[in-house]
Structures are given as structure tokens and as C-alpha cells.
Amino acid sequence: MKGPVLIFDSGVGGLSVAQSLRQHYPDAAMCYACDNAWLPYGLREDTALTNRIVAVCCAAVEACQPSVLVVACNTASTLALENLRARLAIPVVGTVPAIKPAAAISQTRHIGLLATKATVGRPYTQRLIDSFASDCIITRVAADALVVEAEAYLAGITPNIGRMQAALAPLWQAAAPLSANVPLDTVVLGCTHFPLLKPWLTQLAPVPLHWVDSGDAIARRVAQVVDGLNHSEQQDGRCFTTAPATNLTAGLARYGFQTPQLLPITS
Ligand code: DGL
């Protein structure tokens, strides 16, 4: 493989995936692209969002000539993977809620799905549940407010605990020993922004829970679709945004990415 791994998200959520990739492949060259001009994706209309995702990913692929595109966004992957694969000549690895690994470990057979409003309602998500967790109760919690908190955190602002607790209340209710159903014991972090908040999530949870994200599965999948990950000095660490992001420069640097360049988007 010659080109870098290109990681794409609406915002900083893909950095949680970049972290998993670096743990597995410390020498691989990586570029990062985010569509911060359209953030958050979770509240956007499907057709316009699909066109936008394709336009931004094509521009980012043109700019950094990667060997593989990792769509490090559940909201984008559950909507636009087919469109992206039809347009791009390189492998495209998606990120979808980790329902299967969660079902493999849940003892109570009650799983929480914490994701954006779009992802919790998508047919793709329902198919994952039908295929891998049909014997489980799934409590779906749309927590778009946590995307905002994760973005703020990367910009150096401590997450707002009151706003986090308001978004998480339905999850805590379903985890309580006296809930109407058997309590949930496992939570799928079905948005790549949420692992960035894991220290707060684990601290705020009223009972110990299993937290499952897609990072390791994506890293394994990347190794399957490319033949070897090399370090490419020229491209490594390049970063692209669709709107100025000076507030994120320090946060991006902590994850090994350079000061962002603006991506030219025509649509
Ligand atoms: N990080 C994205 C995901 O995994 C969503 C954030 C957004 O709503 O833009 O779904």
C-alpha cells in the first residue's frame, strides 16, 4: 500500500477511530478529514446529507490520495456507504453500531444503543439488531447533545455535566435495578464522538456497565482490505476541514494531526 489511511467524520469523532488505528498500526500514515461546516450530521435530512458526504469524501480523497477511506461516522455509514463505494475506486470501510459484539457479552440480554437521532432510527441499524440481537431488548437513546459536548471537549472546554446527564437520563433509567424491564448491562457507543467522553460516561453511570465501540473492529477490517500499512512521510498527519477550525488545532495535534487545511467543496 502506498497512500495513507484517510479517516472521515462530520467532526472530531473520527479521532476516537484514529486512536484505535494507531494502537493497532503505530507506523501507518494517516490523514483526517471532517465536514465541520455541516456538523452535526445526526439532525440532517437524508438525501441532502448523502450528496454532501459523497462530495466531501471525493474532495478529501482527491486531496490526499489514500489507499483506503475509513468512514469514521455511524451517521454517515448507515446512510451512504453504497453511494461512496459506487463513486470511489479505493476500499471504503464503514463504522456501524457494534450491536454484534454487545450481544455477545450482554448477560441480561438488554442493551443500550447510544447514538445520534439519525442512527438510532435507520433501517441499517434495525437490520443489525434483527441479525445479531433479536433475543435482546434494545433501549435506543438519541443523544445528539453529546456530539456538541465532545466537540467542545476537543476545543479545550470541559463537558457540561448537566447537559450530559439530561441526554443520558433514559439510559440510566434502563440500567436501574428497578426499571420496568430487566436492567441493561451493556451500552453500544454508536457514535464515534462518544468514546471521547468515556471518562465522564463511566463516572456518571449509576451502575457499572460494559461499553462497546467499533474502534477495534474497524482496525481489523482496515488490515483485511489493504495489503500492508506503510508510513508515507509526505501525507502523514495531514488534516482537512470544510470550515475554519482554529479552535481545534491543539486538540487535533494531540491526536497527531497538523493544522487543518480548507477542503474545496463545490456542492
Ligand atoms: N460522529 C458521528 C457518528 O458516528 C456523528 C456526529 C454528528 O451528528 O455529526 O455518528
XYZ file of C-alpha atoms and ligand atoms in Angstrom:
277
model
C 0.000 0.000 0.000
C 1.343 3.439 -0.894
C -1.168 6.065 0.222
C -2.252 6.859 3.790
C -5.402 5.810 5.613
C -7.962 8.618 5.237
C -10.307 8.940 8.220
C -13.522 10.890 7.664
C -16.164 12.158 10.096
C -18.527 15.099 10.410
C -16.318 16.471 13.190
C -13.805 15.272 15.786
C -15.495 11.887 16.429
C -13.214 10.148 13.950
C -10.294 10.895 16.264
C -11.529 8.057 18.509
C -11.184 5.752 15.479
C -7.770 7.242 14.614
C -6.687 6.347 18.141
C -7.734 2.690 17.692
C -5.976 2.558 14.310
C -2.781 3.955 15.809
C -2.877 1.387 18.616
C -3.021 -1.420 16.038
C -0.727 0.161 13.400
C 1.575 2.719 15.048
C 3.574 3.264 11.835
C 0.699 3.721 9.390
C 0.363 7.113 7.717
C -2.985 8.763 8.418
C -4.901 11.776 7.151
C -8.036 13.210 8.714
C -10.958 14.979 7.042
C -14.056 16.380 8.702
C -17.094 18.229 7.446
C -17.314 20.686 10.312
C -19.307 23.125 8.132
C -22.217 20.623 8.170
C -21.827 19.303 11.715
C -23.899 17.780 13.293
C -24.909 15.158 10.718
C -27.329 13.447 13.101
C -30.048 16.046 12.560
C -29.750 16.387 8.735
C -32.176 15.250 6.043
C -31.097 12.001 4.324
C -30.905 12.926 0.620
C -29.037 16.200 1.088
C -26.723 14.527 3.595
C -25.917 11.633 1.245
C -24.938 14.049 -1.543
C -22.875 16.103 0.856
C -20.991 13.083 2.264
C -20.116 11.903 -1.250
C -18.941 15.402 -2.281
C -16.739 15.887 0.801
C -15.249 12.374 0.714
C -14.446 12.680 -3.008
C -12.702 16.020 -2.400
C -10.739 14.588 0.537
C -9.693 11.524 -1.486
C -8.543 13.828 -4.290
C -6.519 15.902 -1.790
C -4.669 13.113 -0.004
C -4.678 10.130 -2.419
C -5.314 7.473 0.247
C -5.240 3.690 -0.134
C -8.374 3.291 1.968
C -11.175 5.542 3.204
C -12.450 4.904 6.730
C -15.867 6.483 7.200
C -15.471 7.002 10.949
C -19.059 8.103 11.400
C -22.058 5.873 12.125
C -24.498 8.511 10.889
C -22.733 8.679 7.512
C -22.024 4.941 7.205
C -25.584 3.775 7.937
C -26.724 6.102 5.124
C -24.133 6.495 2.383
C -21.710 3.547 2.232
C -23.183 2.197 -1.009
C -23.057 5.623 -2.687
C -19.442 6.084 -1.622
C -18.395 2.657 -2.856
C -20.067 3.354 -6.201
C -18.098 6.601 -6.608
C -14.647 5.689 -5.267
C -12.062 3.308 -6.687
C -10.433 2.606 -3.282
C -11.785 0.357 -0.486
C -14.261 2.073 1.850
C -14.505 0.817 5.450
C -17.602 1.915 7.345
C -18.421 2.339 11.029
C -21.732 0.924 12.206
C -23.076 0.355 15.739
C -21.308 -2.566 17.458
C -24.536 -4.498 18.097
C -22.960 -7.910 17.421
C -20.108 -7.663 19.997
C -22.536 -6.143 22.509
C -24.958 -9.070 22.089
C -22.040 -11.442 22.580
C -21.303 -10.080 26.066
C -24.654 -8.952 27.473
C -25.723 -11.204 30.337
C -29.083 -9.551 30.947
C -29.929 -9.510 27.180
C -30.767 -5.828 27.491
C -28.528 -3.457 25.524
C -28.475 0.334 25.316
C -27.798 1.955 21.947
C -26.410 5.457 22.421
C -26.168 7.224 19.052
C -27.454 10.154 17.031
C -31.156 10.569 16.324
C -30.480 9.536 12.714
C -28.518 6.377 13.576
C -30.953 5.006 16.177
C -33.788 5.229 13.613
C -32.033 3.964 10.480
C -33.164 0.744 8.696
C -29.465 -0.291 8.621
C -29.433 -0.229 12.439
C -32.652 -2.239 12.613
C -31.116 -4.866 10.309
C -28.103 -5.168 12.643
C -30.443 -5.676 15.599
C -32.555 -8.265 13.733
C -29.428 -10.156 12.624
C -27.371 -10.150 15.813
C -29.511 -9.225 18.810
C -33.012 -10.485 18.075
C -33.187 -12.039 21.569
C -32.235 -8.754 23.292
C -34.199 -5.748 24.460
C -32.655 -2.667 22.826
C -33.108 0.710 24.507
C -32.338 3.337 21.866
C -31.171 6.689 23.183
C -30.705 9.568 20.731
C -28.025 11.684 22.369
C -27.098 14.352 19.822
C -26.291 16.732 22.688
C -23.233 14.587 23.463
C -21.816 15.348 19.985
C -21.758 19.016 20.961
C -20.053 18.179 24.283
C -17.367 16.084 22.543
C -16.667 18.880 20.060
C -16.349 21.364 22.921
C -14.033 18.993 24.800
C -11.651 18.781 21.828
C -11.698 22.578 21.693
C -10.479 22.657 25.319
C -13.814 23.129 27.116
C -14.779 20.755 29.943
C -18.026 18.882 29.131
C -21.158 20.263 30.768
C -22.279 17.606 33.261
C -25.870 18.895 33.497
C -26.356 18.653 29.725
C -24.704 15.231 29.633
C -26.920 13.910 32.421
C -30.051 15.196 30.673
C -29.057 13.343 27.483
C -28.148 10.179 29.393
C -31.198 10.021 31.694
C -33.124 7.417 29.584
C -30.045 5.189 29.580
C -29.573 5.388 33.352
C -33.269 4.688 33.834
C -32.998 1.481 31.785
C -29.893 0.459 33.741
C -31.564 0.889 37.130
C -32.217 -2.337 39.061
C -35.873 -1.345 39.479
C -36.544 -0.493 35.814
C -39.662 -1.978 34.174
C -37.545 -4.473 32.219
C -34.522 -6.437 33.305
C -31.765 -3.760 33.581
C -29.399 -3.174 30.679
C -25.790 -4.170 31.321
C -24.121 -3.200 28.024
C -24.059 0.063 26.068
C -23.144 0.421 22.395
C -21.396 3.715 21.697
C -22.960 4.090 18.247
C -21.444 7.480 17.515
C -17.698 7.953 17.151
C -17.810 11.150 19.202
C -18.869 9.267 22.327
C -15.692 7.284 23.117
C -14.015 10.709 23.517
C -16.328 11.235 26.521
C -15.820 7.790 28.039
C -14.140 9.003 31.255
C -17.299 11.013 32.011
C -19.687 8.289 30.845
C -18.161 5.684 33.141
C -18.077 8.112 36.047
C -21.689 9.250 35.617
C -23.155 5.754 35.162
C -25.151 4.788 38.279
C -24.025 1.137 37.964
C -21.010 -0.496 36.265
C -21.745 -1.184 32.570
C -19.954 -2.715 29.575
C -19.177 -0.006 26.998
C -18.698 -1.241 23.437
C -17.451 0.795 20.471
C -16.417 -0.086 16.926
C -12.739 1.016 17.045
C -11.067 -2.406 17.196
C -13.371 -3.942 14.576
C -12.578 -1.081 12.174
C -8.844 -1.518 12.719
C -9.117 -5.236 11.924
C -11.207 -4.529 8.835
C -8.688 -1.985 7.501
C -5.949 -4.633 7.672
C -8.174 -7.019 5.690
C -8.852 -4.630 2.804
C -5.333 -3.239 2.244
C -2.202 -5.287 1.802
C 0.107 -3.771 4.405
C 0.056 -0.328 6.018
C 3.164 1.765 5.349
C 4.452 5.018 6.669
C 4.310 7.710 3.990
C 6.177 10.768 5.275
C 4.621 13.119 2.754
C 0.990 12.603 3.656
C 1.112 11.566 7.321
C -0.843 13.804 9.697
C -2.488 15.989 7.045
C -5.870 17.285 8.102
C -8.729 18.815 6.110
C -11.846 20.677 7.245
C -14.728 22.347 5.396
C -14.828 25.422 7.675
C -12.082 27.206 9.621
C -11.217 25.253 12.776
C -8.526 27.162 14.634
C -10.246 26.214 17.936
C -9.470 22.552 17.184
C -5.790 22.904 16.266
C -4.474 21.937 19.718
C -6.922 19.020 20.073
C -6.051 17.680 16.612
C -2.339 17.931 17.413
C -2.853 15.704 20.485
C -4.027 13.009 18.056
C -1.090 13.555 15.678
C -2.793 15.762 13.089
C -1.483 19.016 11.638
C -3.190 22.403 11.422
C -6.185 21.832 9.116
C -6.324 22.954 5.509
C -9.632 24.011 3.950
C -11.074 21.454 1.542
C -12.557 22.926 -1.651
C -16.167 21.704 -1.878
C -18.145 22.622 -4.987
C -21.636 21.490 -3.885
N -19.575 11.058 14.753
C -20.805 10.840 14.072
C -21.299 9.396 14.239
O -20.545 8.493 14.488
C -21.993 11.738 14.337
C -21.874 13.151 14.713
C -22.865 14.051 14.035
O -24.076 14.046 14.359
O -22.406 14.779 13.151
O -22.470 9.152 14.057
